[in-house]
Amino acid sequence: MDYFGNQIGKLIEELSRLPGVGIKTAQRLAFHIINMPAEQAERLSSSIVEAKKHIKYCSKCCTLTDSELCPICSSPKRDKNTIMVVEDPRDMAAYEKTKQYKGVYHILHGAISPMLGIGPSDLKIKELLARLSSNDIEEVILATNSTVEGEATAMYLSKIIKPLDIKVSRIANGVPIGGDLEYVDEITLSRALEGRIEL
Ligand code: ZN
């Protein structure tokens, strides 16, 4: 990449580390950024730095937020006795779009994957169990993806939650196998939620 000079090469290299960005896209983005007005480029870079500085995990559900509690956990309108467990904040956003779900969430930030060396202790499971012991939780809905990892995670969680005398359910098979929840349409997600099965 030396033929672009060191600075451009560095920018391209950093951009190409982003998920889904190959070297061609990184080059395109780098040249786009270089051609931006200076203020726009500064706004972009400072929004990255500021987000990184201020965004943290919600102290209850572990989603990303800039305050102690996220807007869903702090809303008086949400049913705090029902927790839907999802893999990441994008899944939560997908369920929010359906406007059907009135409970709260718990974000695991991944799924159990022996292949990738991701075990239960790498996920926000300890935080989930802490919530279950200190609250009047009536139901935990396991809404991890229908992938091998998502199913393994759901099975693992059901095994440790059921002995706590809390209802555990799994979203219905309406979600295509291997489907990433983020890309499933809202009607399918609503149906998967309605047709959930108690484990
Ligand atoms: Zn929260």
PDB file of C-alpha atoms and ligand atoms in Angstrom:
ATOM      1  CA  MET A   1       0.000   0.000   0.000  1.00  0.00           C
ATOM      2  CA  ASP A   2       3.106   2.166   0.035  1.00  0.00           C
ATOM      3  CA  TYR A   3       2.285   3.733  -3.306  1.00  0.00           C
ATOM      4  CA  PHE A   4      -0.370   5.883  -1.590  1.00  0.00           C
ATOM      5  CA  GLY A   5       2.057   7.235   0.972  1.00  0.00           C
ATOM      6  CA  ASN A   6       2.276   6.404   4.639  1.00  0.00           C
ATOM      7  CA  GLN A   7      -0.670   8.467   5.969  1.00  0.00           C
ATOM      8  CA  ILE A   8      -3.193   7.212   3.441  1.00  0.00           C
ATOM      9  CA  GLY A   9      -1.872   3.706   3.835  1.00  0.00           C
ATOM     10  CA  LYS A  10      -2.424   3.907   7.589  1.00  0.00           C
ATOM     11  CA  LEU A  11      -5.989   5.159   7.150  1.00  0.00           C
ATOM     12  CA  ILE A  12      -6.759   2.389   4.666  1.00  0.00           C
ATOM     13  CA  GLU A  13      -5.272  -0.172   7.006  1.00  0.00           C
ATOM     14  CA  GLU A  14      -7.352   1.006   9.988  1.00  0.00           C
ATOM     15  CA  LEU A  15     -10.557   1.098   7.939  1.00  0.00           C
ATOM     16  CA  SER A  16      -9.929  -2.371   6.552  1.00  0.00           C
ATOM     17  CA  ARG A  17      -9.964  -3.727  10.119  1.00  0.00           C
ATOM     18  CA  LEU A  18     -13.674  -2.882  10.390  1.00  0.00           C
ATOM     19  CA  PRO A  19     -16.085  -5.822  10.008  1.00  0.00           C
ATOM     20  CA  GLY A  20     -17.271  -6.356   6.452  1.00  0.00           C
ATOM     21  CA  VAL A  21     -14.792  -3.851   5.025  1.00  0.00           C
ATOM     22  CA  GLY A  22     -12.401  -5.342   2.515  1.00  0.00           C
ATOM     23  CA  ILE A  23      -9.352  -3.592   1.186  1.00  0.00           C
ATOM     24  CA  LYS A  24     -11.239  -2.110  -1.816  1.00  0.00           C
ATOM     25  CA  THR A  25     -13.964  -0.630   0.364  1.00  0.00           C
ATOM     26  CA  ALA A  26     -11.310   0.653   2.777  1.00  0.00           C
ATOM     27  CA  GLN A  27      -9.591   2.446  -0.097  1.00  0.00           C
ATOM     28  CA  ARG A  28     -12.875   3.932  -1.298  1.00  0.00           C
ATOM     29  CA  LEU A  29     -13.731   5.139   2.220  1.00  0.00           C
ATOM     30  CA  ALA A  30     -10.232   6.507   2.780  1.00  0.00           C
ATOM     31  CA  PHE A  31     -10.357   8.612  -0.387  1.00  0.00           C
ATOM     32  CA  HIS A  32     -13.864   9.747   0.483  1.00  0.00           C
ATOM     33  CA  ILE A  33     -12.668  10.868   3.928  1.00  0.00           C
ATOM     34  CA  ILE A  34      -9.657  12.659   2.477  1.00  0.00           C
ATOM     35  CA  ASN A  35     -11.919  14.590   0.116  1.00  0.00           C
ATOM     36  CA  MET A  36     -14.276  15.619   2.929  1.00  0.00           C
ATOM     37  CA  PRO A  37     -14.294  19.216   4.187  1.00  0.00           C
ATOM     38  CA  ALA A  38     -11.963  19.394   7.197  1.00  0.00           C
ATOM     39  CA  GLU A  39     -14.831  19.995   9.693  1.00  0.00           C
ATOM     40  CA  GLN A  40     -16.724  16.965   8.498  1.00  0.00           C
ATOM     41  CA  ALA A  41     -13.673  14.763   8.914  1.00  0.00           C
ATOM     42  CA  GLU A  42     -13.158  16.203  12.402  1.00  0.00           C
ATOM     43  CA  ARG A  43     -16.792  15.551  13.318  1.00  0.00           C
ATOM     44  CA  LEU A  44     -16.395  11.944  12.181  1.00  0.00           C
ATOM     45  CA  SER A  45     -13.206  11.363  14.127  1.00  0.00           C
ATOM     46  CA  SER A  46     -14.432  13.108  17.271  1.00  0.00           C
ATOM     47  CA  SER A  47     -17.719  11.171  17.198  1.00  0.00           C
ATOM     48  CA  ILE A  48     -15.702   7.951  17.215  1.00  0.00           C
ATOM     49  CA  VAL A  49     -13.509   9.142  20.093  1.00  0.00           C
ATOM     50  CA  GLU A  50     -16.448  10.535  22.109  1.00  0.00           C
ATOM     51  CA  ALA A  51     -18.585   7.428  21.595  1.00  0.00           C
ATOM     52  CA  LYS A  52     -15.714   5.263  22.707  1.00  0.00           C
ATOM     53  CA  LYS A  53     -15.171   7.465  25.768  1.00  0.00           C
ATOM     54  CA  HIS A  54     -18.768   7.729  26.951  1.00  0.00           C
ATOM     55  CA  ILE A  55     -20.591   4.631  25.796  1.00  0.00           C
ATOM     56  CA  LYS A  56     -20.740   1.887  28.368  1.00  0.00           C
ATOM     57  CA  TYR A  57     -22.859  -1.099  29.282  1.00  0.00           C
ATOM     58  CA  CYS A  58     -26.273  -0.484  30.853  1.00  0.00           C
ATOM     59  CA  SER A  59     -25.881  -1.587  34.474  1.00  0.00           C
ATOM     60  CA  LYS A  60     -28.972  -3.812  34.161  1.00  0.00           C
ATOM     61  CA  CYS A  61     -29.309  -5.230  30.652  1.00  0.00           C
ATOM     62  CA  CYS A  62     -25.720  -4.711  29.401  1.00  0.00           C
ATOM     63  CA  THR A  63     -26.764  -3.003  26.182  1.00  0.00           C
ATOM     64  CA  LEU A  64     -24.622  -0.100  25.006  1.00  0.00           C
ATOM     65  CA  THR A  65     -25.726   3.260  26.318  1.00  0.00           C
ATOM     66  CA  ASP A  66     -24.285   6.564  27.501  1.00  0.00           C
ATOM     67  CA  SER A  67     -26.004   6.617  30.881  1.00  0.00           C
ATOM     68  CA  GLU A  68     -26.140   4.320  33.909  1.00  0.00           C
ATOM     69  CA  LEU A  69     -29.394   2.760  32.693  1.00  0.00           C
ATOM     70  CA  CYS A  70     -30.490   2.486  29.060  1.00  0.00           C
ATOM     71  CA  PRO A  71     -33.807   4.095  27.983  1.00  0.00           C
ATOM     72  CA  ILE A  72     -35.602   0.711  28.041  1.00  0.00           C
ATOM     73  CA  CYS A  73     -34.463  -0.271  31.555  1.00  0.00           C
ATOM     74  CA  SER A  74     -35.313   3.175  32.889  1.00  0.00           C
ATOM     75  CA  SER A  75     -38.760   3.336  31.247  1.00  0.00           C
ATOM     76  CA  PRO A  76     -41.654   2.950  33.728  1.00  0.00           C
ATOM     77  CA  LYS A  77     -43.763   1.544  30.885  1.00  0.00           C
ATOM     78  CA  ARG A  78     -41.701  -1.621  30.473  1.00  0.00           C
ATOM     79  CA  ASP A  79     -42.561  -4.875  32.243  1.00  0.00           C
ATOM     80  CA  LYS A  80     -39.491  -5.547  34.367  1.00  0.00           C
ATOM     81  CA  ASN A  81     -40.620  -9.088  35.186  1.00  0.00           C
ATOM     82  CA  THR A  82     -40.033 -10.412  31.677  1.00  0.00           C
ATOM     83  CA  ILE A  83     -36.497 -10.552  30.333  1.00  0.00           C
ATOM     84  CA  MET A  84     -35.698 -11.366  26.711  1.00  0.00           C
ATOM     85  CA  VAL A  85     -32.164 -12.634  26.270  1.00  0.00           C
ATOM     86  CA  VAL A  86     -30.517 -11.692  22.956  1.00  0.00           C
ATOM     87  CA  GLU A  87     -27.020 -11.990  21.574  1.00  0.00           C
ATOM     88  CA  ASP A  88     -26.295  -8.366  20.800  1.00  0.00           C
ATOM     89  CA  PRO A  89     -27.753  -4.844  20.805  1.00  0.00           C
ATOM     90  CA  ARG A  90     -28.746  -5.143  17.135  1.00  0.00           C
ATOM     91  CA  ASP A  91     -31.071  -8.022  18.013  1.00  0.00           C
ATOM     92  CA  MET A  92     -32.668  -5.851  20.673  1.00  0.00           C
ATOM     93  CA  ALA A  93     -33.162  -3.117  18.058  1.00  0.00           C
ATOM     94  CA  ALA A  94     -34.801  -5.671  15.720  1.00  0.00           C
ATOM     95  CA  TYR A  95     -37.322  -6.685  18.422  1.00  0.00           C
ATOM     96  CA  GLU A  96     -37.979  -3.073  19.331  1.00  0.00           C
ATOM     97  CA  LYS A  97     -38.956  -2.401  15.732  1.00  0.00           C
ATOM     98  CA  THR A  98     -41.810  -4.918  16.033  1.00  0.00           C
ATOM     99  CA  LYS A  99     -43.311  -2.765  18.849  1.00  0.00           C
ATOM    100  CA  GLN A 100     -44.835  -5.999  20.213  1.00  0.00           C
ATOM    101  CA  TYR A 101     -42.561  -6.624  23.144  1.00  0.00           C
ATOM    102  CA  LYS A 102     -43.123  -4.720  26.382  1.00  0.00           C
ATOM    103  CA  GLY A 103     -40.621  -6.447  28.638  1.00  0.00           C
ATOM    104  CA  VAL A 104     -36.948  -5.700  29.132  1.00  0.00           C
ATOM    105  CA  TYR A 105     -33.839  -7.301  27.615  1.00  0.00           C
ATOM    106  CA  HIS A 106     -30.555  -8.844  28.534  1.00  0.00           C
ATOM    107  CA  ILE A 107     -27.711  -8.607  26.038  1.00  0.00           C
ATOM    108  CA  LEU A 108     -25.160 -11.433  26.152  1.00  0.00           C
ATOM    109  CA  HIS A 109     -22.707  -9.845  23.693  1.00  0.00           C
ATOM    110  CA  GLY A 110     -22.189 -13.056  21.775  1.00  0.00           C
ATOM    111  CA  ALA A 111     -23.023 -16.740  21.943  1.00  0.00           C
ATOM    112  CA  ILE A 112     -21.260 -19.828  23.235  1.00  0.00           C
ATOM    113  CA  SER A 113     -18.916 -21.121  20.540  1.00  0.00           C
ATOM    114  CA  PRO A 114     -16.370 -23.825  21.352  1.00  0.00           C
ATOM    115  CA  MET A 115     -14.962 -23.346  17.827  1.00  0.00           C
ATOM    116  CA  LEU A 116     -14.136 -19.706  18.496  1.00  0.00           C
ATOM    117  CA  GLY A 117     -13.166 -20.419  22.093  1.00  0.00           C
ATOM    118  CA  ILE A 118     -16.120 -18.417  23.481  1.00  0.00           C
ATOM    119  CA  GLY A 119     -17.404 -19.902  26.721  1.00  0.00           C
ATOM    120  CA  PRO A 120     -20.148 -18.837  29.171  1.00  0.00           C
ATOM    121  CA  SER A 121     -17.704 -16.702  31.149  1.00  0.00           C
ATOM    122  CA  ASP A 122     -17.015 -14.594  28.034  1.00  0.00           C
ATOM    123  CA  LEU A 123     -20.687 -13.584  27.867  1.00  0.00           C
ATOM    124  CA  LYS A 124     -22.832 -11.432  30.164  1.00  0.00           C
ATOM    125  CA  ILE A 125     -24.305 -14.517  31.859  1.00  0.00           C
ATOM    126  CA  LYS A 126     -23.097 -13.690  35.368  1.00  0.00           C
ATOM    127  CA  GLU A 127     -24.903 -10.351  35.048  1.00  0.00           C
ATOM    128  CA  LEU A 128     -28.079 -12.135  33.925  1.00  0.00           C
ATOM    129  CA  LEU A 129     -28.002 -14.504  36.894  1.00  0.00           C
ATOM    130  CA  ALA A 130     -27.522 -11.555  39.235  1.00  0.00           C
ATOM    131  CA  ARG A 131     -30.690  -9.984  37.835  1.00  0.00           C
ATOM    132  CA  LEU A 132     -32.603 -13.227  38.238  1.00  0.00           C
ATOM    133  CA  SER A 133     -31.683 -13.579  41.891  1.00  0.00           C
ATOM    134  CA  SER A 134     -32.516 -10.052  42.931  1.00  0.00           C
ATOM    135  CA  ASN A 135     -35.798  -9.460  41.102  1.00  0.00           C
ATOM    136  CA  ASP A 136     -39.278 -10.900  40.737  1.00  0.00           C
ATOM    137  CA  ILE A 137     -38.632 -12.284  37.300  1.00  0.00           C
ATOM    138  CA  GLU A 138     -41.577 -14.248  35.914  1.00  0.00           C
ATOM    139  CA  GLU A 139     -40.267 -15.260  32.521  1.00  0.00           C
ATOM    140  CA  VAL A 140     -36.999 -15.404  30.634  1.00  0.00           C
ATOM    141  CA  ILE A 141     -37.414 -15.545  26.853  1.00  0.00           C
ATOM    142  CA  LEU A 142     -34.385 -17.027  25.119  1.00  0.00           C
ATOM    143  CA  ALA A 143     -34.140 -15.178  21.820  1.00  0.00           C
ATOM    144  CA  THR A 144     -30.623 -16.090  20.772  1.00  0.00           C
ATOM    145  CA  ASN A 145     -30.150 -16.779  17.049  1.00  0.00           C
ATOM    146  CA  SER A 146     -31.165 -20.094  15.454  1.00  0.00           C
ATOM    147  CA  THR A 147     -27.532 -20.904  14.711  1.00  0.00           C
ATOM    148  CA  VAL A 148     -25.625 -23.787  16.329  1.00  0.00           C
ATOM    149  CA  GLU A 149     -24.071 -21.271  18.730  1.00  0.00           C
ATOM    150  CA  GLY A 150     -27.400 -19.571  19.488  1.00  0.00           C
ATOM    151  CA  GLU A 151     -29.097 -22.920  20.185  1.00  0.00           C
ATOM    152  CA  ALA A 152     -26.225 -24.092  22.384  1.00  0.00           C
ATOM    153  CA  THR A 153     -26.428 -20.848  24.338  1.00  0.00           C
ATOM    154  CA  ALA A 154     -30.214 -21.170  24.760  1.00  0.00           C
ATOM    155  CA  MET A 155     -29.819 -24.761  25.975  1.00  0.00           C
ATOM    156  CA  TYR A 156     -27.093 -23.788  28.416  1.00  0.00           C
ATOM    157  CA  LEU A 157     -29.164 -20.920  29.818  1.00  0.00           C
ATOM    158  CA  SER A 158     -32.340 -22.975  30.155  1.00  0.00           C
ATOM    159  CA  LYS A 159     -30.443 -25.571  32.166  1.00  0.00           C
ATOM    160  CA  ILE A 160     -29.197 -23.039  34.675  1.00  0.00           C
ATOM    161  CA  ILE A 161     -32.344 -20.877  34.854  1.00  0.00           C
ATOM    162  CA  LYS A 162     -35.028 -23.569  35.168  1.00  0.00           C
ATOM    163  CA  PRO A 163     -33.886 -24.740  38.616  1.00  0.00           C
ATOM    164  CA  LEU A 164     -34.463 -21.152  39.816  1.00  0.00           C
ATOM    165  CA  ASP A 165     -38.221 -21.700  39.356  1.00  0.00           C
ATOM    166  CA  ILE A 166     -38.486 -19.120  36.629  1.00  0.00           C
ATOM    167  CA  LYS A 167     -40.476 -19.788  33.450  1.00  0.00           C
ATOM    168  CA  VAL A 168     -38.064 -20.198  30.521  1.00  0.00           C
ATOM    169  CA  SER A 169     -39.237 -20.005  26.916  1.00  0.00           C
ATOM    170  CA  ARG A 170     -37.587 -20.150  23.515  1.00  0.00           C
ATOM    171  CA  ILE A 171     -38.712 -18.093  20.512  1.00  0.00           C
ATOM    172  CA  ALA A 172     -40.537 -20.167  17.891  1.00  0.00           C
ATOM    173  CA  ASN A 173     -38.955 -21.668  14.813  1.00  0.00           C
ATOM    174  CA  GLY A 174     -40.314 -18.838  12.672  1.00  0.00           C
ATOM    175  CA  VAL A 175     -36.797 -17.491  12.640  1.00  0.00           C
ATOM    176  CA  PRO A 176     -34.962 -19.176   9.761  1.00  0.00           C
ATOM    177  CA  ILE A 177     -32.248 -21.611  10.786  1.00  0.00           C
ATOM    178  CA  GLY A 178     -28.901 -19.871  10.699  1.00  0.00           C
ATOM    179  CA  GLY A 179     -30.756 -16.603  10.483  1.00  0.00           C
ATOM    180  CA  ASP A 180     -29.195 -13.546  11.959  1.00  0.00           C
ATOM    181  CA  LEU A 181     -32.026 -11.910  13.919  1.00  0.00           C
ATOM    182  CA  GLU A 182     -31.061  -8.507  12.647  1.00  0.00           C
ATOM    183  CA  TYR A 183     -32.073  -9.415   9.098  1.00  0.00           C
ATOM    184  CA  VAL A 184     -35.345 -11.146   9.917  1.00  0.00           C
ATOM    185  CA  ASP A 185     -38.410  -9.083   9.081  1.00  0.00           C
ATOM    186  CA  GLU A 186     -40.620  -7.642  11.799  1.00  0.00           C
ATOM    187  CA  ILE A 187     -43.648  -9.896  11.152  1.00  0.00           C
ATOM    188  CA  THR A 188     -41.511 -13.029  11.418  1.00  0.00           C
ATOM    189  CA  LEU A 189     -40.004 -11.749  14.655  1.00  0.00           C
ATOM    190  CA  SER A 190     -43.436 -10.914  16.110  1.00  0.00           C
ATOM    191  CA  ARG A 191     -44.664 -14.411  15.252  1.00  0.00           C
ATOM    192  CA  ALA A 192     -41.547 -16.027  16.697  1.00  0.00           C
ATOM    193  CA  LEU A 193     -42.160 -14.124  19.932  1.00  0.00           C
ATOM    194  CA  GLU A 194     -45.903 -14.914  20.101  1.00  0.00           C
ATOM    195  CA  GLY A 195     -45.327 -18.591  19.337  1.00  0.00           C
ATOM    196  CA  ARG A 196     -42.583 -19.029  21.893  1.00  0.00           C
ATOM    197  CA  ILE A 197     -42.444 -22.418  23.556  1.00  0.00           C
ATOM    198  CA  GLU A 198     -41.959 -23.014  27.244  1.00  0.00           C
ATOM    199  CA  LEU A 199     -38.881 -25.131  27.890  1.00  0.00           C
TER     200      LEU A 199
HETATM  201 ZN    ZN B   1     -30.714  -1.533  30.007  1.00  0.00          ZN
END
